[in-house]
């Protein structure tokens, strides 16, 4: 049974970097594109980007200048970094192995 | 970017009603279209992938159709547990884009 679990700080200050980790259990990272999606409070879903364990990445153009993703196969983890955050980055962040498996999501609030 | 236009944005219907949600793509996406159901406070749940391959456990009252630019999700007989929000997603090309969602309430 594949399970995904997001973790990281729930509160980030404006202009700082949001860093989240998605830990995968019950399956391997290999052969899949691992996606990050976010959902602002009361809003719809926004695709952030994906990473493949080979290192291949693709990011949303609207976030590309601030986003980076990485994979640690030894820990079965995928990470998301979003720099220079503003209140507009307040959202629930999800990781997904397309598209059947999702983490439960983590609410990240950007506030001073 | 491929814009996904979903309609209606919300609907309220009675148990037993037939409900149809539409998703229109800004360009031809073949059948690279997925449907999700999301309950409040929960992650989206995949209903179909790509456009007509239902996930295990999805009730048969859910049907999908379409290809190219016009897609539909139909609930033939709405049940109380079908409340929530529904989203379409295209993964024909990056950036992947979601429809804005349809909130379904039970009258």
mmCIF file of C-alpha atoms in Angstrom:
data_model
loop_
_atom_site.group_PDB
_atom_site.id
_atom_site.type_symbol
_atom_site.label_atom_id
_atom_site.label_comp_id
_atom_site.label_asym_id
_atom_site.label_seq_id
_atom_site.Cartn_x
_atom_site.Cartn_y
_atom_site.Cartn_z
ATOM 1 C CA UNK A 1 0.000 0.000 0.000
ATOM 2 C CA UNK A 2 1.683 3.175 -1.197
ATOM 3 C CA UNK A 3 1.446 6.068 1.254
ATOM 4 C CA UNK A 4 2.688 9.631 0.986
ATOM 5 C CA UNK A 5 3.231 11.986 3.912
ATOM 6 C CA UNK A 6 4.099 15.662 3.631
ATOM 7 C CA UNK A 7 6.060 17.302 6.418
ATOM 8 C CA UNK A 8 7.618 20.653 7.169
ATOM 9 C CA UNK A 9 6.969 23.946 8.924
ATOM 10 C CA UNK A 10 3.376 25.087 9.073
ATOM 11 C CA UNK A 11 4.382 28.733 9.356
ATOM 12 C CA UNK A 12 6.861 30.590 7.195
ATOM 13 C CA UNK A 13 7.724 34.279 7.287
ATOM 14 C CA UNK A 14 7.372 36.448 4.182
ATOM 15 C CA UNK A 15 10.502 36.523 2.002
ATOM 16 C CA UNK A 16 11.765 33.261 3.515
ATOM 17 C CA UNK A 17 11.936 29.818 1.933
ATOM 18 C CA UNK A 18 9.219 27.211 2.220
ATOM 19 C CA UNK A 19 10.704 23.720 2.475
ATOM 20 C CA UNK A 20 8.586 20.592 2.460
ATOM 21 C CA UNK A 21 9.329 16.892 2.310
ATOM 22 C CA UNK A 22 7.174 14.091 0.989
ATOM 23 C CA UNK A 23 8.043 10.702 2.453
ATOM 24 C CA UNK A 24 6.933 7.700 0.424
ATOM 25 C CA UNK A 25 6.272 4.350 2.029
ATOM 26 C CA UNK A 26 5.127 1.068 0.539
ATOM 27 C CA UNK A 27 6.752 1.723 -2.801
ATOM 28 C CA UNK A 28 9.822 2.932 -4.600
ATOM 29 C CA UNK A 29 10.459 6.395 -5.981
ATOM 30 C CA UNK A 30 11.868 5.017 -9.199
ATOM 31 C CA UNK A 31 9.922 5.060 -12.450
ATOM 32 C CA UNK A 32 7.487 7.730 -11.337
ATOM 33 C CA UNK A 33 7.132 11.482 -11.754
ATOM 34 C CA UNK A 34 6.468 12.971 -8.330
ATOM 35 C CA UNK A 35 4.222 15.982 -8.414
ATOM 36 C CA UNK A 36 3.532 18.841 -6.055
ATOM 37 C CA UNK A 37 0.144 20.560 -6.074
ATOM 38 C CA UNK A 38 -1.176 23.292 -3.849
ATOM 39 C CA UNK A 39 -4.565 24.656 -2.900
ATOM 40 C CA UNK A 40 -5.059 28.107 -1.450
ATOM 41 C CA UNK A 41 -7.727 28.309 1.267
ATOM 42 C CA UNK A 42 -11.147 27.975 -0.302
ATOM 43 C CA UNK A 43 -9.671 27.882 -3.802
ATOM 44 C CA UNK A 44 -8.932 25.409 -6.541
ATOM 45 C CA UNK A 45 -5.954 23.202 -7.244
ATOM 46 C CA UNK A 46 -2.705 24.490 -8.733
ATOM 47 C CA UNK A 47 0.010 22.300 -10.196
ATOM 48 C CA UNK A 48 3.473 23.317 -8.987
ATOM 49 C CA UNK A 49 5.658 20.862 -10.854
ATOM 50 C CA UNK A 50 7.188 17.412 -10.916
ATOM 51 C CA UNK A 51 10.471 15.635 -10.487
ATOM 52 C CA UNK A 52 11.645 12.245 -11.674
ATOM 53 C CA UNK A 53 14.328 10.360 -9.726
ATOM 54 C CA UNK A 54 16.533 10.683 -12.819
ATOM 55 C CA UNK A 55 16.642 14.388 -12.022
ATOM 56 C CA UNK A 56 14.258 15.526 -14.713
ATOM 57 C CA UNK A 57 12.051 18.371 -13.546
ATOM 58 C CA UNK A 58 9.258 20.511 -14.882
ATOM 59 C CA UNK A 59 7.882 23.506 -13.050
ATOM 60 C CA UNK A 60 4.887 25.750 -13.504
ATOM 61 C CA UNK A 61 6.003 28.892 -15.360
ATOM 62 C CA UNK A 62 4.266 31.046 -12.773
ATOM 63 C CA UNK A 63 6.506 29.622 -10.024
ATOM 64 C CA UNK A 64 9.553 28.522 -11.983
ATOM 65 C CA UNK A 65 11.825 31.310 -10.786
ATOM 66 C CA UNK A 66 11.205 30.360 -7.140
ATOM 67 C CA UNK A 67 10.719 26.581 -7.165
ATOM 68 C CA UNK A 68 13.134 23.715 -6.898
ATOM 69 C CA UNK A 69 12.558 20.025 -6.242
ATOM 70 C CA UNK A 70 14.872 17.207 -5.290
ATOM 71 C CA UNK A 71 14.778 13.486 -4.661
ATOM 72 C CA UNK A 72 16.564 11.424 -2.002
ATOM 73 C CA UNK A 73 16.142 7.806 -3.028
ATOM 74 C CA UNK A 74 18.006 6.548 0.059
ATOM 75 C CA UNK A 75 15.320 8.080 2.265
ATOM 76 C CA UNK A 76 12.455 7.612 -0.204
ATOM 77 C CA UNK A 77 11.760 11.320 -0.041
ATOM 78 C CA UNK A 78 10.869 14.077 -2.456
ATOM 79 C CA UNK A 79 11.416 17.689 -1.466
ATOM 80 C CA UNK A 80 9.987 21.038 -2.493
ATOM 81 C CA UNK A 81 11.599 24.423 -1.960
ATOM 82 C CA UNK A 82 9.797 27.663 -2.698
ATOM 83 C CA UNK A 83 11.812 30.820 -2.153
ATOM 84 C CA UNK A 84 10.791 34.417 -1.410
ATOM 85 C CA UNK A 85 7.334 33.445 -0.232
ATOM 86 C CA UNK A 86 4.475 35.907 0.192
ATOM 87 C CA UNK A 87 1.044 35.605 1.739
ATOM 88 C CA UNK A 88 -0.162 34.437 -1.679
ATOM 89 C CA UNK A 89 1.794 31.221 -1.138
ATOM 90 C CA UNK A 90 -0.367 30.299 1.843
ATOM 91 C CA UNK A 91 -1.925 26.994 0.856
ATOM 92 C CA UNK A 92 -2.286 23.308 1.515
ATOM 93 C CA UNK A 93 0.574 21.595 -0.273
ATOM 94 C CA UNK A 94 0.149 18.067 -1.598
ATOM 95 C CA UNK A 95 2.553 15.591 -3.104
ATOM 96 C CA UNK A 96 1.204 13.016 -5.521
ATOM 97 C CA UNK A 97 2.295 9.996 -7.473
ATOM 98 C CA UNK A 98 0.088 10.661 -10.448
ATOM 99 C CA UNK A 99 -2.672 10.575 -9.868
ATOM 100 C CA UNK A 100 -3.880 7.779 -7.653
ATOM 101 C CA UNK A 101 -1.709 8.459 -4.636
ATOM 102 C CA UNK A 102 -1.737 11.684 -2.661
ATOM 103 C CA UNK A 103 -0.448 12.772 0.703
ATOM 104 C CA UNK A 104 -2.930 14.154 3.183
ATOM 105 C CA UNK A 105 -1.610 17.643 2.550
ATOM 106 C CA UNK A 106 0.099 20.151 4.786
ATOM 107 C CA UNK A 107 -1.144 23.661 5.441
ATOM 108 C CA UNK A 108 1.603 26.233 5.141
ATOM 109 C CA UNK A 109 0.781 29.734 6.289
ATOM 110 C CA UNK A 110 2.949 32.646 5.268
ATOM 111 C CA UNK A 111 2.792 35.287 7.934
ATOM 112 C CA UNK A 112 5.085 37.457 9.987
ATOM 113 C CA UNK B 1 -0.857 27.039 -20.928
ATOM 114 C CA UNK B 2 -3.976 24.990 -21.662
ATOM 115 C CA UNK B 3 -6.933 26.577 -19.952
ATOM 116 C CA UNK B 4 -9.485 24.205 -18.490
ATOM 117 C CA UNK B 5 -12.965 25.705 -18.154
ATOM 118 C CA UNK B 6 -15.221 23.759 -15.849
ATOM 119 C CA UNK B 7 -18.943 24.308 -15.430
ATOM 120 C CA UNK B 8 -21.005 24.819 -13.471
ATOM 121 C CA UNK B 9 -18.928 26.249 -10.630
ATOM 122 C CA UNK B 10 -21.500 24.955 -8.180
ATOM 123 C CA UNK B 11 -24.746 23.067 -8.170
ATOM 124 C CA UNK B 12 -27.335 21.912 -5.718
ATOM 125 C CA UNK B 13 -29.352 18.823 -6.519
ATOM 126 C CA UNK B 14 -31.553 16.261 -4.865
ATOM 127 C CA UNK B 15 -30.773 12.655 -4.127
ATOM 128 C CA UNK B 16 -31.561 10.654 -7.232
ATOM 129 C CA UNK B 17 -30.981 13.516 -9.650
ATOM 130 C CA UNK B 18 -28.801 13.177 -12.720
ATOM 131 C CA UNK B 19 -25.891 15.609 -12.577
ATOM 132 C CA UNK B 20 -23.436 16.507 -15.327
ATOM 133 C CA UNK B 21 -20.223 18.480 -14.973
ATOM 134 C CA UNK B 22 -18.448 19.754 -18.048
ATOM 135 C CA UNK B 23 -14.800 20.486 -18.652
ATOM 136 C CA UNK B 24 -13.613 22.262 -21.781
ATOM 137 C CA UNK B 25 -9.987 22.464 -22.808
ATOM 138 C CA UNK B 26 -8.515 25.455 -24.593
ATOM 139 C CA UNK B 27 -6.994 23.118 -27.151
ATOM 140 C CA UNK B 28 -7.120 19.472 -28.164
ATOM 141 C CA UNK B 29 -5.868 17.313 -25.299
ATOM 142 C CA UNK B 30 -6.880 13.973 -26.804
ATOM 143 C CA UNK B 31 -8.010 11.967 -23.764
ATOM 144 C CA UNK B 32 -5.376 13.209 -21.316
ATOM 145 C CA UNK B 33 -8.053 14.205 -18.838
ATOM 146 C CA UNK B 34 -8.581 13.047 -15.268
ATOM 147 C CA UNK B 35 -11.462 13.618 -12.874
ATOM 148 C CA UNK B 36 -11.121 14.000 -9.109
ATOM 149 C CA UNK B 37 -13.516 14.212 -6.195
ATOM 150 C CA UNK B 38 -12.480 16.197 -3.150
ATOM 151 C CA UNK B 39 -14.174 16.238 0.232
ATOM 152 C CA UNK B 40 -13.551 19.132 2.655
ATOM 153 C CA UNK B 41 -10.212 18.822 4.407
ATOM 154 C CA UNK B 42 -9.155 15.844 2.317
ATOM 155 C CA UNK B 43 -6.844 15.265 -0.614
ATOM 156 C CA UNK B 44 -8.371 14.866 -4.058
ATOM 157 C CA UNK B 45 -9.435 11.348 -4.910
ATOM 158 C CA UNK B 46 -8.864 10.112 -8.427
ATOM 159 C CA UNK B 47 -12.061 8.991 -10.126
ATOM 160 C CA UNK B 48 -10.938 8.317 -13.682
ATOM 161 C CA UNK B 49 -7.749 8.159 -15.660
ATOM 162 C CA UNK B 50 -7.130 9.018 -18.422
ATOM 163 C CA UNK B 51 -10.649 9.937 -19.493
ATOM 164 C CA UNK B 52 -12.693 6.802 -19.093
ATOM 165 C CA UNK B 53 -10.690 4.360 -17.002
ATOM 166 C CA UNK B 54 -12.378 4.332 -13.605
ATOM 167 C CA UNK B 55 -10.448 3.608 -10.465
ATOM 168 C CA UNK B 56 -11.349 0.579 -8.431
ATOM 169 C CA UNK B 57 -14.215 1.234 -6.051
ATOM 170 C CA UNK B 58 -15.761 4.120 -7.953
ATOM 171 C CA UNK B 59 -19.512 3.497 -8.114
ATOM 172 C CA UNK B 60 -21.016 2.695 -11.494
ATOM 173 C CA UNK B 61 -23.308 5.723 -11.255
ATOM 174 C CA UNK B 62 -20.287 7.799 -12.318
ATOM 175 C CA UNK B 63 -19.670 7.930 -16.067
ATOM 176 C CA UNK B 64 -17.372 10.058 -18.161
ATOM 177 C CA UNK B 65 -17.168 10.986 -21.770
ATOM 178 C CA UNK B 66 -15.466 13.156 -24.286
ATOM 179 C CA UNK B 67 -12.200 13.669 -26.049
ATOM 180 C CA UNK B 68 -10.400 16.513 -27.689
ATOM 181 C CA UNK B 69 -11.714 19.640 -26.015
ATOM 182 C CA UNK B 70 -15.050 18.644 -24.450
ATOM 183 C CA UNK B 71 -15.388 16.299 -21.495
ATOM 184 C CA UNK B 72 -18.181 15.363 -19.119
ATOM 185 C CA UNK B 73 -18.562 13.685 -15.761
ATOM 186 C CA UNK B 74 -22.074 12.440 -15.054
ATOM 187 C CA UNK B 75 -23.554 11.102 -11.862
ATOM 188 C CA UNK B 76 -26.627 9.177 -12.947
ATOM 189 C CA UNK B 77 -28.340 9.115 -9.572
ATOM 190 C CA UNK B 78 -26.874 11.511 -7.030
ATOM 191 C CA UNK B 79 -26.256 10.026 -3.603
ATOM 192 C CA UNK B 80 -25.651 11.836 -0.284
ATOM 193 C CA UNK B 81 -22.017 10.729 -0.243
ATOM 194 C CA UNK B 82 -21.388 12.443 -3.585
ATOM 195 C CA UNK B 83 -21.230 15.900 -2.024
ATOM 196 C CA UNK B 84 -17.932 17.690 -2.396
ATOM 197 C CA UNK B 85 -15.949 19.358 -5.124
ATOM 198 C CA UNK B 86 -15.041 17.882 -8.468
ATOM 199 C CA UNK B 87 -12.032 18.854 -10.565
ATOM 200 C CA UNK B 88 -10.747 17.973 -13.987
ATOM 201 C CA UNK B 89 -7.035 17.917 -14.779
ATOM 202 C CA UNK B 90 -5.256 17.861 -18.115
ATOM 203 C CA UNK B 91 -1.827 16.285 -18.308
ATOM 204 C CA UNK B 92 -1.528 16.493 -22.073
ATOM 205 C CA UNK B 93 1.144 19.142 -21.760
ATOM 206 C CA UNK B 94 2.943 21.080 -19.065
ATOM 207 C CA UNK B 95 2.055 23.091 -17.196
ATOM 208 C CA UNK B 96 -0.652 20.691 -16.116
ATOM 209 C CA UNK B 97 -3.837 22.597 -15.402
ATOM 210 C CA UNK B 98 -6.933 21.960 -13.337
ATOM 211 C CA UNK B 99 -10.434 23.152 -13.933
ATOM 212 C CA UNK B 100 -11.624 25.654 -11.348
ATOM 213 C CA UNK B 101 -13.836 23.064 -9.718
ATOM 214 C CA UNK B 102 -17.517 22.286 -9.279
ATOM 215 C CA UNK B 103 -18.962 22.254 -5.795
ATOM 216 C CA UNK B 104 -21.819 19.769 -5.470
ATOM 217 C CA UNK B 105 -24.306 20.205 -2.639
ATOM 218 C CA UNK B 106 -27.136 17.892 -1.796
ATOM 219 C CA UNK B 107 -30.475 19.632 -1.382
#
